[in-house]
Tab-separated table of N, CA and C in Angstrom:
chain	number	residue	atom	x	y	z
A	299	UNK	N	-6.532	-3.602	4.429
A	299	UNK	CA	-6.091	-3.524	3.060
A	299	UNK	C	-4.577	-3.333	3.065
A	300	UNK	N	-3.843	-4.044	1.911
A	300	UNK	CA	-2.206	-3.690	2.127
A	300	UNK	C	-2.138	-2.984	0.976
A	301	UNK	N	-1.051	-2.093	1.731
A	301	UNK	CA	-0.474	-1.190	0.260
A	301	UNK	C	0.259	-2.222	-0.300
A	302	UNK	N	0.953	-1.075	-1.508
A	302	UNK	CA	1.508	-1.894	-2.937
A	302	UNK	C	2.779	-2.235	-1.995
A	303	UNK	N	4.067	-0.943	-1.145
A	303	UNK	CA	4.607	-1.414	-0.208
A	303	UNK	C	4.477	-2.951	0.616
A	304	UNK	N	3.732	-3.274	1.319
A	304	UNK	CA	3.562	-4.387	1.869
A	304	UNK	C	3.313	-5.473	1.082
A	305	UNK	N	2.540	-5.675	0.004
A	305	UNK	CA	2.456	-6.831	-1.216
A	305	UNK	C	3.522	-7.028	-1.431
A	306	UNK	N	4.726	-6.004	-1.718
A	306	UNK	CA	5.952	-6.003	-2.602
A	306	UNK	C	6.782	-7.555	-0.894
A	307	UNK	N	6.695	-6.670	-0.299
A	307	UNK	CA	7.732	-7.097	1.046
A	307	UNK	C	7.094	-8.188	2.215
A	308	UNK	N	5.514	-8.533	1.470
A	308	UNK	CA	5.024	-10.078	2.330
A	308	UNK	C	5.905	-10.696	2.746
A	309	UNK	N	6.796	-11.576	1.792
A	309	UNK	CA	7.825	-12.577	1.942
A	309	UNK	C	9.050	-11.722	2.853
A	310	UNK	N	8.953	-11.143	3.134
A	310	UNK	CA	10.220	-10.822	4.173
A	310	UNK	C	9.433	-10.269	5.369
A	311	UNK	N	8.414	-10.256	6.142
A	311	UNK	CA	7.858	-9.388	6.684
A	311	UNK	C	8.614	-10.475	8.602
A	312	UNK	N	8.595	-9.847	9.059
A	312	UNK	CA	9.460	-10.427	10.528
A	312	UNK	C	7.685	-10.487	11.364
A	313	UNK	N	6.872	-10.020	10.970
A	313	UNK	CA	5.591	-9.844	12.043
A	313	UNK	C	4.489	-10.038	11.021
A	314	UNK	N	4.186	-11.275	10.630
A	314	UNK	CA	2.953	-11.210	9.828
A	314	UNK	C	2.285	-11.064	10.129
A	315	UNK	N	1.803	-11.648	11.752
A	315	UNK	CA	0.915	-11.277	12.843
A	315	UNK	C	0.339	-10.572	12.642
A	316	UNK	N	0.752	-8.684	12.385
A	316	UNK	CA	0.335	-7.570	12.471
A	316	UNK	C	-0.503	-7.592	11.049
A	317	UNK	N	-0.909	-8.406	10.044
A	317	UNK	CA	-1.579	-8.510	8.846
A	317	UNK	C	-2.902	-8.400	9.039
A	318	UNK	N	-4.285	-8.278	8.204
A	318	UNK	CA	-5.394	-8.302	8.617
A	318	UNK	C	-5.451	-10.118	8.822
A	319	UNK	N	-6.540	-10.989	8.937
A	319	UNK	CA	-6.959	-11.925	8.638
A	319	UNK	C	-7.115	-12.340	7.498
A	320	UNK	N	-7.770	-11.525	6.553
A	320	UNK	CA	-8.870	-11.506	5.821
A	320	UNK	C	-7.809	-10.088	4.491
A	321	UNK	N	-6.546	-10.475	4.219
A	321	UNK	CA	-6.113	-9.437	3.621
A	321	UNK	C	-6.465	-9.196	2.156
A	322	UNK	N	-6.657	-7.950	2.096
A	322	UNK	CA	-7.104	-7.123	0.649
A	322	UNK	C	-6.447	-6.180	-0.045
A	323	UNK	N	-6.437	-6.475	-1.531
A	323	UNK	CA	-5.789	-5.353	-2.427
A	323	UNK	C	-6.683	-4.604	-3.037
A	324	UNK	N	-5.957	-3.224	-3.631
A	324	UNK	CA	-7.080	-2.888	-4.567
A	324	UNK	C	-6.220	-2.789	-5.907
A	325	UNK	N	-7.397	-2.622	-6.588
A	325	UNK	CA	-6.937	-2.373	-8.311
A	325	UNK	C	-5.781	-1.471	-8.355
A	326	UNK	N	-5.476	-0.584	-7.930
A	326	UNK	CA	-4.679	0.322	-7.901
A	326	UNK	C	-3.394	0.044	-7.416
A	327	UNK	N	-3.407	-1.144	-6.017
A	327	UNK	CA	-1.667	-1.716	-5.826
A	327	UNK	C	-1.680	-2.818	-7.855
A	328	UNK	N	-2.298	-3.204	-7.922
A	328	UNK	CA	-2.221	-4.057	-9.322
A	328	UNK	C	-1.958	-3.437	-10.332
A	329	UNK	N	-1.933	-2.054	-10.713
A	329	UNK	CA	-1.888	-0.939	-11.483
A	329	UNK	C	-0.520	-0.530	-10.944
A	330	UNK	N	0.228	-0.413	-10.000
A	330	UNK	CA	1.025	0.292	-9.530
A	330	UNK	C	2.381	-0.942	-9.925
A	331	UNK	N	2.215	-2.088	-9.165
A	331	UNK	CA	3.021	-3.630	-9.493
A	331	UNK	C	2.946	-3.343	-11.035
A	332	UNK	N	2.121	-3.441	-12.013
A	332	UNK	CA	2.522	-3.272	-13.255
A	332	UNK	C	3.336	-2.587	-13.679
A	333	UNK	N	3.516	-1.313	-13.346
A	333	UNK	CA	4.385	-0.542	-13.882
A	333	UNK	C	6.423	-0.826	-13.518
A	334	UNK	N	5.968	-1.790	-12.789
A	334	UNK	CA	7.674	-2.435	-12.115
A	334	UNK	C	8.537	-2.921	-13.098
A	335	UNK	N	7.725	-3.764	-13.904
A	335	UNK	CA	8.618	-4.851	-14.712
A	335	UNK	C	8.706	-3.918	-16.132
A	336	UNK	N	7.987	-2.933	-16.242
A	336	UNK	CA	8.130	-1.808	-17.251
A	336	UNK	C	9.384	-1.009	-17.334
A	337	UNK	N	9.325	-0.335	-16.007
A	337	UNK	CA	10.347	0.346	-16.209
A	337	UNK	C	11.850	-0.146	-15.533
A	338	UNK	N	11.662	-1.383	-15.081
A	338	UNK	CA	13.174	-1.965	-14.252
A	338	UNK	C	13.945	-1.982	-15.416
A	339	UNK	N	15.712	-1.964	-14.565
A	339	UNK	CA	16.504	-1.190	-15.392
A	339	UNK	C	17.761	-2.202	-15.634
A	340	UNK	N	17.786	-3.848	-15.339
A	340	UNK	CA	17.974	-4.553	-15.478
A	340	UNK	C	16.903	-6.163	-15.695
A	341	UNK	N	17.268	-6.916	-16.252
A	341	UNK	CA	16.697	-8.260	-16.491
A	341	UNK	C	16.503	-8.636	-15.049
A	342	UNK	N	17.043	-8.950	-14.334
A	342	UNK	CA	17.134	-9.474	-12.904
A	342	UNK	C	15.792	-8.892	-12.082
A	343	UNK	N	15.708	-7.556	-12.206
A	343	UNK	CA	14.990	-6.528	-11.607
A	343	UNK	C	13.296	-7.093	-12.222
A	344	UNK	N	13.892	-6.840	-13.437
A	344	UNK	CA	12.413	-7.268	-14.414
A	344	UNK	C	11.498	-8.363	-14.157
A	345	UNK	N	12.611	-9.381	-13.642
A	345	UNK	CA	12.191	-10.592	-13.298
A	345	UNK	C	11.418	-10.595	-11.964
A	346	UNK	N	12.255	-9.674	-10.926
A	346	UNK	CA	11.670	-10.053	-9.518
A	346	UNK	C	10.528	-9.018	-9.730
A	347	UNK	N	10.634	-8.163	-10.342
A	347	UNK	CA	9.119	-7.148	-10.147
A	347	UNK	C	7.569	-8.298	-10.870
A	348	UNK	N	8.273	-8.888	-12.231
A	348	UNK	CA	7.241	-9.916	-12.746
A	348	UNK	C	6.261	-10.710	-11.453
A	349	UNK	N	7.512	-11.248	-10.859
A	349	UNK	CA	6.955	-12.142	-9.950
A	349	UNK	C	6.208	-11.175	-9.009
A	350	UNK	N	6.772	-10.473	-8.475
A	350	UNK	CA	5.792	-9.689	-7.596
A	350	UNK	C	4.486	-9.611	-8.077
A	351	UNK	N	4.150	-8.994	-9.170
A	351	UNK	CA	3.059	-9.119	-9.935
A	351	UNK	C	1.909	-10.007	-10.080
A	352	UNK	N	2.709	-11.302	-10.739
A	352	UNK	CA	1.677	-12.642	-10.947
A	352	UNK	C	1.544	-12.890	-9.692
A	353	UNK	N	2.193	-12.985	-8.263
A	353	UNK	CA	2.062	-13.869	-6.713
A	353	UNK	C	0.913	-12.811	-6.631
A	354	UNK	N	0.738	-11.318	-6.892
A	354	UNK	CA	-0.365	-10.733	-6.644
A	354	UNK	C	-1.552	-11.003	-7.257
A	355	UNK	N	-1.251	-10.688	-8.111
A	355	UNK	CA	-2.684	-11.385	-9.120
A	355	UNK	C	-3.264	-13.086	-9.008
A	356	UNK	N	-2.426	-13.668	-8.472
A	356	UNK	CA	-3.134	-15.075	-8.223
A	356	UNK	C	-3.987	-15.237	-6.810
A	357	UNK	N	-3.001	-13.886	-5.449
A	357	UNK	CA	-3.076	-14.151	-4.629
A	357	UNK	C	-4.683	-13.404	-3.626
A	358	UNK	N	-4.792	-12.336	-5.473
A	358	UNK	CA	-5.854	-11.791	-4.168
A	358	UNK	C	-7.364	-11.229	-5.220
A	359	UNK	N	-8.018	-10.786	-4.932
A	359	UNK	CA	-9.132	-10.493	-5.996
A	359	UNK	C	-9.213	-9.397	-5.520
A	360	UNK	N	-8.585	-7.866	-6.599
A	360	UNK	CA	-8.517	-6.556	-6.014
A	360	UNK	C	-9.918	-5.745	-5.962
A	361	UNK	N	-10.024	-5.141	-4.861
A	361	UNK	CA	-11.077	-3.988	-4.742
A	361	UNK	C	-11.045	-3.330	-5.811
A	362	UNK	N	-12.262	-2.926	-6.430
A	362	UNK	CA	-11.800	-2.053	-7.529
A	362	UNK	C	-11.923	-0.162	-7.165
A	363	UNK	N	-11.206	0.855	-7.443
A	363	UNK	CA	-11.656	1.811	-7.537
A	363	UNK	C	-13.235	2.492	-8.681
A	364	UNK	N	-14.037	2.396	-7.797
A	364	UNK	CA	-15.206	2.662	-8.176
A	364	UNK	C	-15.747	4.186	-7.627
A	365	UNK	N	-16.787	4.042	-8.050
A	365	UNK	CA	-17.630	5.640	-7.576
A	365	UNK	C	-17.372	5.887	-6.174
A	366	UNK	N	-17.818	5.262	-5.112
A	366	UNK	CA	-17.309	5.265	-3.815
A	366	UNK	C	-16.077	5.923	-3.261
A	367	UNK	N	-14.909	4.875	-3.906
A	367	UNK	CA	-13.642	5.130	-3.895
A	367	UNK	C	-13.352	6.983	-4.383
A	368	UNK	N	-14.291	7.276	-6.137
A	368	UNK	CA	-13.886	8.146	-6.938
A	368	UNK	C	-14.139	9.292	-5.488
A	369	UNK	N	-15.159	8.714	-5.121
A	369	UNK	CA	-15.653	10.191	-4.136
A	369	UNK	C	-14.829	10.561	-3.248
A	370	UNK	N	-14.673	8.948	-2.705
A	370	UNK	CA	-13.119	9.589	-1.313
A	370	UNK	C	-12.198	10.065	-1.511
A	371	UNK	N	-11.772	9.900	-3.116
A	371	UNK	CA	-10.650	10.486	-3.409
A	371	UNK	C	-10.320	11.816	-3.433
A	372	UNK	N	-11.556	12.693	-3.456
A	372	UNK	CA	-11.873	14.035	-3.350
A	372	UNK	C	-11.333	14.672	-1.886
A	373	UNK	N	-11.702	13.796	-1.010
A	373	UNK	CA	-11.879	13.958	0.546
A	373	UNK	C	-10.060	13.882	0.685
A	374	UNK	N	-9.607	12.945	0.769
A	374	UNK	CA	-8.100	12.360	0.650
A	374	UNK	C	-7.520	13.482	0.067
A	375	UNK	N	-7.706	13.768	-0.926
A	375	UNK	CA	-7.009	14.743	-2.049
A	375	UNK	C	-7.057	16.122	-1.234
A	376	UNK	N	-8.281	16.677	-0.579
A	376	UNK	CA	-8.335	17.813	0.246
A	376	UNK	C	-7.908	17.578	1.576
A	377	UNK	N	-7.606	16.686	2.203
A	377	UNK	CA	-6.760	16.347	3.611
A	377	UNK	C	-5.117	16.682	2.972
A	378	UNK	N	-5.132	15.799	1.726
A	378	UNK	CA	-3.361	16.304	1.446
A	378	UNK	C	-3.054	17.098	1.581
A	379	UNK	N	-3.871	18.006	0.791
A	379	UNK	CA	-3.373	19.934	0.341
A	379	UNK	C	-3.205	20.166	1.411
A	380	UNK	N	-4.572	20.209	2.676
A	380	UNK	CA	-4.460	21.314	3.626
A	380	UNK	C	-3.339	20.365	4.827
A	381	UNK	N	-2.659	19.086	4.573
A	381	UNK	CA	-1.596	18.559	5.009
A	381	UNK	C	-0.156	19.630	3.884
A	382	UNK	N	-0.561	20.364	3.592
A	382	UNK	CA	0.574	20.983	2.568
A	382	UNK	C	1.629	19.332	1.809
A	383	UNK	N	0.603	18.688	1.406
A	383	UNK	CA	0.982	17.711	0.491
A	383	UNK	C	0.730	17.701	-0.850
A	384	UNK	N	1.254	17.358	-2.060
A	384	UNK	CA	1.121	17.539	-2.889
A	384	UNK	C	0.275	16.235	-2.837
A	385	UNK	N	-0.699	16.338	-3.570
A	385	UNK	CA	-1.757	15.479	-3.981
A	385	UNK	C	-1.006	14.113	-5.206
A	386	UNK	N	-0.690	14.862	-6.496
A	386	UNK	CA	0.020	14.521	-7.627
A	386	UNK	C	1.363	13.536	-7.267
A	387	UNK	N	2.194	13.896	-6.174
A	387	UNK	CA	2.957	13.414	-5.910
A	387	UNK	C	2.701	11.811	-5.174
A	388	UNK	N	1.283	11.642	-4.924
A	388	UNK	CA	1.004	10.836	-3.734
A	388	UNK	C	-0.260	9.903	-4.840
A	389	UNK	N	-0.186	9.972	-5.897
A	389	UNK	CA	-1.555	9.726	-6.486
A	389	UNK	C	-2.125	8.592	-6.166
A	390	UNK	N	-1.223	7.296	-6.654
A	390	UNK	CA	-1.950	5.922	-6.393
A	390	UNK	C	-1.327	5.536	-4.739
A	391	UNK	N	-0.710	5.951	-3.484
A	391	UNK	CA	-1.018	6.764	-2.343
A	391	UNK	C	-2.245	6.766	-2.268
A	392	UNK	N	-2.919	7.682	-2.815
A	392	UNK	CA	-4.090	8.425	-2.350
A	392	UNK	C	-5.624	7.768	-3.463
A	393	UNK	N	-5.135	7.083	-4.192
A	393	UNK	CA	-6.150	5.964	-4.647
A	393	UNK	C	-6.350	4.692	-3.663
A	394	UNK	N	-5.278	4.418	-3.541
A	394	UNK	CA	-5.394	3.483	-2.004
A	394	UNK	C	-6.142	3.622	-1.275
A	395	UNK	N	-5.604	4.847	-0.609
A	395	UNK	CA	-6.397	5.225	0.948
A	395	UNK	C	-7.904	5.613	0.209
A	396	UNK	N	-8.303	6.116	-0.954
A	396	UNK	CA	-9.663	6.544	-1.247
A	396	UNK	C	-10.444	5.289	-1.459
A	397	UNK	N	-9.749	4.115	-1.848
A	397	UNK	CA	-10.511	3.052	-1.721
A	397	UNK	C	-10.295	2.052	-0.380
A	398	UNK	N	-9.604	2.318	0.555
A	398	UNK	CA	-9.391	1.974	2.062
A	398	UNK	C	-10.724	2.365	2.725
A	399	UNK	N	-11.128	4.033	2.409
A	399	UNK	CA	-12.055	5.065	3.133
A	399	UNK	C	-13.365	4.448	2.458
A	400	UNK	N	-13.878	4.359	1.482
A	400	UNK	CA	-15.341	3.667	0.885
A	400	UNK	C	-15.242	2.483	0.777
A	401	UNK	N	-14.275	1.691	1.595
A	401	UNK	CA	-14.450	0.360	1.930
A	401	UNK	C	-14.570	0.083	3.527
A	402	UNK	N	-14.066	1.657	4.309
A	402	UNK	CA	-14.085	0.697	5.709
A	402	UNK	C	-13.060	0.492	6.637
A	403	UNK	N	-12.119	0.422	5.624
A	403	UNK	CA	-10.235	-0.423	5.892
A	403	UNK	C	-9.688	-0.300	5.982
A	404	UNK	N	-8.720	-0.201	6.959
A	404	UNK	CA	-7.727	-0.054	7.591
A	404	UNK	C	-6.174	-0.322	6.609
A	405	UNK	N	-5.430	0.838	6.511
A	405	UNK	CA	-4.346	0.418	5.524
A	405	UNK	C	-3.263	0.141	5.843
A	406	UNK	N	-2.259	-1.544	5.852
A	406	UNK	CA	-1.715	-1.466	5.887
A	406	UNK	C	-0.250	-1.512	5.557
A	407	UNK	N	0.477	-0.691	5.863
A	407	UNK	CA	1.715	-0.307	5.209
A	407	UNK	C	3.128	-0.504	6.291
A	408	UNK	N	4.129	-0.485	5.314
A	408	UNK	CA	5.706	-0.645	5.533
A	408	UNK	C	5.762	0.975	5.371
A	409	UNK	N	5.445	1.623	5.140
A	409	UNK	CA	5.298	3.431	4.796
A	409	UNK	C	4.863	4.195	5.087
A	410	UNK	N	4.075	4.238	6.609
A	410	UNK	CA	3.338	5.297	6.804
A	410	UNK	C	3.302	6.086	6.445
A	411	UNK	N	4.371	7.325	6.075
A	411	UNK	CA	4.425	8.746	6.007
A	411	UNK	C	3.749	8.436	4.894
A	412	UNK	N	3.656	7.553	3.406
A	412	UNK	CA	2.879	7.984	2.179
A	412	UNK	C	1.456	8.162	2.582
A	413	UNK	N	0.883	8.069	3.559
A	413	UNK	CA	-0.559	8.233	4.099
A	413	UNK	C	-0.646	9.397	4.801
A	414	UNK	N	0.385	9.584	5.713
A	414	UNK	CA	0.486	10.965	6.292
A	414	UNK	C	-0.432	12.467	5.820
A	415	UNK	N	-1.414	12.837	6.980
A	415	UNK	CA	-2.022	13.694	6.393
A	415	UNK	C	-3.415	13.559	6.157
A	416	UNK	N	-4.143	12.359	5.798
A	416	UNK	CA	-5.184	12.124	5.001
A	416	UNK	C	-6.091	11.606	6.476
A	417	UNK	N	-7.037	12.900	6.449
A	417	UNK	CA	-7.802	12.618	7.204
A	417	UNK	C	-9.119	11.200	7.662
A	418	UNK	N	-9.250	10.482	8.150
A	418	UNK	CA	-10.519	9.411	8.388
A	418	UNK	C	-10.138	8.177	8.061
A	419	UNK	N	-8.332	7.911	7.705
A	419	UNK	CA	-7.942	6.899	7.244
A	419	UNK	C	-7.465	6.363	8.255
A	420	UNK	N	-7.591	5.242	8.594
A	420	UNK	CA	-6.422	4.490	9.468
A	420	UNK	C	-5.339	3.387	8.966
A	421	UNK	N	-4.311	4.051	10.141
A	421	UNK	CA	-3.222	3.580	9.182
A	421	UNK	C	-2.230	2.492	10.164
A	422	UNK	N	-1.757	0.966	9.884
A	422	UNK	CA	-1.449	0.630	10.269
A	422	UNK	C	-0.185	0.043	10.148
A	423	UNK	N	0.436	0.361	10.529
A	423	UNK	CA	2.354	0.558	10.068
A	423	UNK	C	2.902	-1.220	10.500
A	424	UNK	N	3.115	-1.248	9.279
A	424	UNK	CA	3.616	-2.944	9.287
A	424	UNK	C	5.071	-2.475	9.503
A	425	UNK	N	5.889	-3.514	10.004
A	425	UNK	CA	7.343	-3.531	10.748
A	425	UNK	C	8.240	-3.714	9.162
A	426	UNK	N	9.186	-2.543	8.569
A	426	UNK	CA	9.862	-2.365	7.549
A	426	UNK	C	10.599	-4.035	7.979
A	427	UNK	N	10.944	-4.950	6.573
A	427	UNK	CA	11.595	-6.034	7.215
A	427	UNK	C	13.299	-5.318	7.207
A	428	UNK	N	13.576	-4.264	7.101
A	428	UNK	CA	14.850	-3.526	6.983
A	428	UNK	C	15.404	-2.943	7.940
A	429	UNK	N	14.180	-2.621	8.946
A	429	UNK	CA	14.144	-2.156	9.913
A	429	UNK	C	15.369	-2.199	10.944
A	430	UNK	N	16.170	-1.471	11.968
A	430	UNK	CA	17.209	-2.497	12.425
A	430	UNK	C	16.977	-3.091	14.138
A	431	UNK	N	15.488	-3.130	13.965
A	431	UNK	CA	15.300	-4.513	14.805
A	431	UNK	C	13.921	-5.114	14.895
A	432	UNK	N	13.963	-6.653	14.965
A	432	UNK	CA	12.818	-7.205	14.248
A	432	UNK	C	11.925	-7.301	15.202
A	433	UNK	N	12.547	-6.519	16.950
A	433	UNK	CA	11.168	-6.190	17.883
A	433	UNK	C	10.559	-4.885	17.466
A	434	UNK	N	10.331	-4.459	16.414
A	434	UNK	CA	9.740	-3.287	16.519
A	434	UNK	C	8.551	-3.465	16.560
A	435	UNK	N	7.514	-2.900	17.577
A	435	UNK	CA	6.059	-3.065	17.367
A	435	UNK	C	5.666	-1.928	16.259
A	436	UNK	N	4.439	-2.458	15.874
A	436	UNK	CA	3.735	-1.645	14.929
A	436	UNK	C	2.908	-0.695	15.589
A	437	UNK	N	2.977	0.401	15.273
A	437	UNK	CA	2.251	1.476	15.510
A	437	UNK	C	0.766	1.733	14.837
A	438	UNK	N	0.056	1.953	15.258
A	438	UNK	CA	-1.627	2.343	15.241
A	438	UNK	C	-1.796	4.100	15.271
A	439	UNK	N	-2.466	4.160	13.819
A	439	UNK	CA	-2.568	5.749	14.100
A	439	UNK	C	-3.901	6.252	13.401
C-alpha cells in the first residue's frame, strides 16, 4: 500500500523498483490529497495539488476504511501512545497503517518516521527522490 507521501512523489521516485507490483491506496490517502488544493496558498500550488488528486483517483480504486480497518485503528492508536506519540498528531498516518494492518500490507512510504512506533505494521521506506543520493537502498523494517 502507498502512503499519501509516495502517491504525491511517484513521478519523481529514482527506484520504482522498490514499489509493490500490484500497488494500493486507501480512502484515506484520497481524503488527505483533497485537502491540498483547499488549502494551497497560491494558484500554481492549487493546480499541482489538483493534479495530484485526479492522477490518483483515475489511477487507483482506494481501500476503503471499514470495520476491520476501524478496529486496527484502536491497536495503531495504542502502539502510538505507548511509542509516546501523539495519536491526533498522526491521524490519517494512523488511518493508513490501520487499513495497511486489516488488509495484510505492507506500507509504503518516502516517511518512515510517520509510521514509527506502530506495532505489526510493516514499513517499507521508498528512496526520498530529494534524497542526496539516488543509490540509496530502501530499508525494510
Amino acid at each position: 500500500m502507498l502512503d499519501t507521501s509516495t502517491v504525491i512523489l511517484l513521478p519523481r521516485l529514482f527506484h520504482p523498483d522498490v514499489l509493490p507490483d500490484e500497488p494500493v491506496i486507501t480512502a484515506v490517502t484520497l481524503a488527505e490529497l483533497s485537502v491540498g488544493p483547499l488549502v494551497a496558498d497560491t494558484d500554481d500550488e492549487r493546480a499541482v495539488r489538483q493534479a495530484h488528486l485526479q492522477q490518483a483517483e483515475a489511477d487507483f480504486d482506494p481501500l476503503p476504511f471499514d470495520a476491520d480497518a476501524a478496529r486496527a485503528f484502536g491497536r495503531v492508536a495504542a502502539s502510538l501512545r505507548r511509542a509516546g506519540r501523539k495519536t491526533s498528531a498522526r491521524t490519517y498516518d494512523a488511518m493508513i497503517a490501520a487499513t495497511a494492518i486489516a488488509n495484510d500490507l505492507a506500507v509504503y512510504t518516502c516517511n518512515p518516521y510517520d509510521f514509527e512506533g506502530i506495532d505489526a505494521l510493516v514499513v517499507i521506506e521508498v528512496p526520498h527522490p530529494d534524497a542526496t543520493s539516488e543509490e540509496d537502498e530502501p530499508a525494510r523494517r
